[in-house]
Amino acid sequence: MNRSLDALDVNDRCWVKENKVTGYPMLEKLRKQLQQLTPQRLDHIVMPEAAVLLPIVERPAPTLLFTRRASHLSTHSGQVAFPGGKREPFDSDLYATALREAEEEIALDPALVQPLGRLSDVISLHGIRVTPWVGIIPPDLPLIADPGELDAIFEVPLSHFLEDHRTHTDVITVDGVAHYVPSYHLDGHVIWGLSAMMLVELLAEGFGMPIDLYQRPQGPLRHHPERKNRLSTPSTTVSSSAPSRSNQ
């Protein structure tokens, strides 16, 4: 991992190609799809930066790893998020940010993460640009949740999301534009907001399962108060939720 993933563009993917995953069909498909992806980058927008890691656990039936923020926190307590947080001045790039935060939050050894690529930048309504990274990690690692930040680490089979077992849809309206974001309730955990929007892109780009965030779906809706976008960039994706540790 001597080379920065942040520096890769559509014509420069050899380093990622050399990181081979196992023969598990779902993971091999994901690797190939992310090699071809040109994610939306919002580097031109000057604002605080954060990064998260979407850790996919290398199992015959792969799982996606999530965290839940501790209930004693004053902001975003109990929310489900991917490991991640704000970029620090000493981080060499945003991939380094994601790895550092994952190590701090869940004791994930950065050397064990096999990077697959990045997804599109998103901007929270708190004015933070968040870059998601996708990586493969070995199964059954001795991960430990930082009790000052988290109260749970859990996995969900990717197949659960590929079948779209949403409980309801959150309607998040920004500047008059409604975003229909799936919400998943699993064993007391609720996956919604920014984490769900990142998940939607992973499903669409990695597994060919597009979910239209601008088309009203069937099923129950939960409406949230309308928000104003802090930016004038019309193409920017804005969410009402935030990654763990990124808004403190």
XYZ file of C-alpha atoms in Angstrom:
248
model
C 0.000 0.000 0.000
C 2.810 2.371 -0.744
C 0.904 4.111 -3.463
C -1.998 6.448 -2.781
C -5.408 5.257 -3.952
C -6.453 8.893 -3.900
C -4.189 9.517 -6.901
C -5.821 6.935 -9.152
C -7.974 8.026 -12.094
C -9.762 6.270 -14.926
C -6.519 5.685 -16.863
C -4.439 4.549 -13.894
C -5.784 1.401 -12.280
C -2.934 -1.105 -12.521
C -2.162 -0.938 -8.809
C -5.709 -1.853 -7.876
C -5.742 -4.676 -10.441
C -2.737 -6.254 -8.756
C -4.691 -6.629 -5.521
C -6.381 -9.929 -6.258
C -9.352 -11.134 -4.277
C -10.153 -14.792 -3.790
C -12.251 -16.845 -6.148
C -15.509 -15.960 -4.423
C -17.782 -14.933 -7.334
C -19.394 -11.919 -5.644
C -16.067 -10.422 -4.638
C -14.486 -11.044 -8.013
C -17.430 -9.319 -9.692
C -17.113 -6.383 -7.313
C -13.391 -6.029 -8.006
C -13.935 -5.963 -11.768
C -16.782 -3.473 -11.541
C -14.941 -1.032 -9.296
C -11.938 -1.118 -11.632
C -14.160 0.392 -14.316
C -15.866 2.952 -12.101
C -15.115 6.655 -12.444
C -16.609 8.059 -9.235
C -17.826 11.618 -8.893
C -15.114 13.670 -7.204
C -15.885 16.962 -5.517
C -12.299 18.057 -4.893
C -13.093 21.518 -6.249
C -15.366 22.224 -3.289
C -13.369 23.646 -0.399
C -14.739 22.311 2.884
C -13.778 19.936 5.694
C -12.970 16.437 4.456
C -13.743 13.016 5.851
C -13.410 9.442 4.654
C -15.043 6.142 5.515
C -14.182 2.521 4.838
C -16.794 0.081 3.572
C -15.232 -3.172 4.854
C -16.403 -6.264 3.000
C -15.613 -9.435 4.924
C -14.105 -12.159 2.749
C -16.499 -15.046 3.231
C -18.098 -17.498 0.760
C -21.219 -15.403 1.365
C -19.575 -11.953 1.783
C -20.773 -9.577 4.465
C -20.577 -5.816 4.919
C -19.286 -4.539 8.254
C -20.979 -1.666 10.089
C -20.537 0.114 13.400
C -23.045 1.728 15.758
C -22.185 4.931 17.553
C -22.259 4.810 21.333
C -25.507 5.774 23.042
C -23.775 8.208 25.408
C -22.559 10.509 22.619
C -24.159 13.944 22.381
C -24.490 13.819 18.579
C -25.605 10.977 16.314
C -25.814 8.573 19.248
C -26.953 5.106 18.256
C -26.569 5.763 14.537
C -25.183 3.099 12.246
C -22.170 4.119 10.180
C -19.125 2.798 8.420
C -15.780 3.252 10.183
C -14.377 6.677 9.353
C -14.020 10.292 10.295
C -12.417 13.639 9.575
C -9.155 13.991 7.746
C -6.254 15.086 9.937
C -3.359 17.259 8.712
C -0.949 14.339 9.022
C -3.038 12.010 6.816
C -1.254 11.544 3.486
C -4.571 11.206 1.659
C -8.192 10.330 2.271
C -7.566 6.602 1.980
C -5.077 6.981 4.823
C -7.814 8.781 6.756
C -10.220 5.875 6.293
C -7.603 3.333 7.392
C -6.514 5.354 10.415
C -10.056 5.892 11.611
C -10.902 2.207 11.138
C -7.871 1.261 13.205
C -8.832 3.719 15.949
C -12.503 2.764 16.023
C -12.466 -1.020 15.576
C -8.769 -2.002 15.895
C -8.599 -2.990 12.219
C -4.982 -3.489 11.133
C -4.507 -1.352 7.973
C -2.175 -3.987 6.534
C -5.085 -6.445 6.395
C -7.266 -4.239 4.185
C -7.191 -5.100 0.487
C -8.297 -1.911 -1.327
C -10.736 -2.203 -4.213
C -11.379 1.472 -4.985
C -13.443 4.490 -4.080
C -17.056 5.493 -4.522
C -18.412 8.950 -5.296
C -17.905 11.806 -2.871
C -20.956 12.838 -0.884
C -21.579 15.936 1.195
C -23.452 15.868 4.464
C -25.829 18.614 5.466
C -23.263 19.483 8.106
C -20.958 20.677 5.335
C -18.418 17.840 5.238
C -17.223 16.196 2.030
C -17.047 12.453 2.614
C -15.099 10.020 0.424
C -16.074 6.332 0.716
C -13.486 3.584 0.133
C -14.218 -0.098 -0.429
C -11.881 -2.764 0.903
C -11.794 -6.494 1.550
C -10.870 -7.725 5.029
C -10.273 -11.275 6.319
C -13.012 -13.010 8.311
C -13.063 -13.491 12.064
C -10.629 -10.731 12.973
C -10.358 -9.805 16.679
C -12.002 -6.419 16.129
C -12.700 -4.283 19.195
C -15.109 -1.342 19.287
C -13.680 1.807 20.863
C -16.046 2.289 23.847
C -15.609 6.041 23.663
C -17.099 6.084 20.171
C -18.974 2.849 19.485
C -21.131 0.283 21.195
C -21.372 -2.321 18.431
C -19.675 -3.857 15.400
C -21.841 -6.065 13.218
C -21.984 -7.680 9.789
C -24.817 -7.991 7.286
C -24.763 -10.409 4.320
C -24.500 -8.506 1.047
C -27.206 -10.785 -0.321
C -29.668 -9.144 2.076
C -29.231 -5.806 0.333
C -29.201 -7.309 -3.153
C -32.760 -8.442 -2.504
C -33.701 -4.914 -1.298
C -35.210 -5.834 2.052
C -35.815 -2.216 2.975
C -38.148 -1.596 5.892
C -39.280 1.779 4.599
C -37.976 4.687 2.541
C -36.737 7.953 4.031
C -37.777 11.011 2.036
C -34.960 13.544 2.425
C -35.809 16.783 0.625
C -33.040 19.265 -0.160
C -33.881 22.538 -1.928
C -37.187 21.085 -3.076
C -35.632 17.900 -4.501
C -36.785 14.690 -2.826
C -34.301 11.862 -2.291
C -35.889 8.460 -1.660
C -33.315 6.671 0.474
C -33.896 3.061 1.565
C -33.827 2.286 5.277
C -32.978 -1.174 6.594
C -33.843 -2.481 10.074
C -31.764 -5.487 11.095
C -31.689 -6.987 14.595
C -32.213 -3.617 16.230
C -29.856 -1.739 13.894
C -31.103 0.930 11.479
C -29.103 1.627 8.311
C -30.223 4.876 6.705
C -29.107 8.327 5.565
C -25.530 8.770 4.388
C -24.567 5.150 5.028
C -27.564 3.947 3.024
C -26.720 6.300 0.148
C -23.180 4.912 -0.015
C -24.632 1.422 0.093
C -26.922 2.276 -2.822
C -23.942 3.221 -4.995
C -22.057 0.084 -3.960
C -25.020 -2.061 -4.998
C -25.479 -0.212 -8.288
C -21.859 0.030 -9.394
C -20.523 -3.146 -7.836
C -23.372 -5.571 -8.402
C -25.571 -4.050 -11.109
C -28.501 -3.374 -8.804
C -29.486 0.268 -9.335
C -31.798 1.970 -6.848
C -33.211 5.262 -8.108
C -32.996 7.817 -5.305
C -35.203 10.241 -7.245
C -38.069 7.856 -8.051
C -40.764 7.318 -5.435
C -40.818 3.609 -4.592
C -43.643 1.451 -3.346
C -44.003 0.875 0.366
C -44.093 3.103 3.455
C -42.382 6.496 3.449
C -40.904 8.503 6.313
C -40.684 12.208 5.563
C -37.958 14.386 7.076
C -38.065 18.188 7.370
C -36.892 19.916 4.216
C -33.311 21.126 4.315
C -31.370 23.774 2.459
C -28.248 22.781 0.584
C -25.262 24.788 1.789
C -23.782 24.531 -1.686
C -24.795 25.855 -5.052
C -23.523 22.769 -6.901
C -26.684 21.122 -8.279
C -25.097 17.704 -8.822
C -23.923 17.313 -5.242
C -25.482 14.499 -3.246
C -26.512 15.712 0.183
C -27.576 13.581 3.128
C -29.013 14.237 6.547
C -26.783 11.697 8.249
C -23.033 11.693 8.833
C -20.210 9.181 9.170
C -18.994 8.167 12.575
C -16.716 10.799 14.152
C -16.915 13.186 11.208
C -19.078 15.898 12.728
C -17.573 16.412 16.125
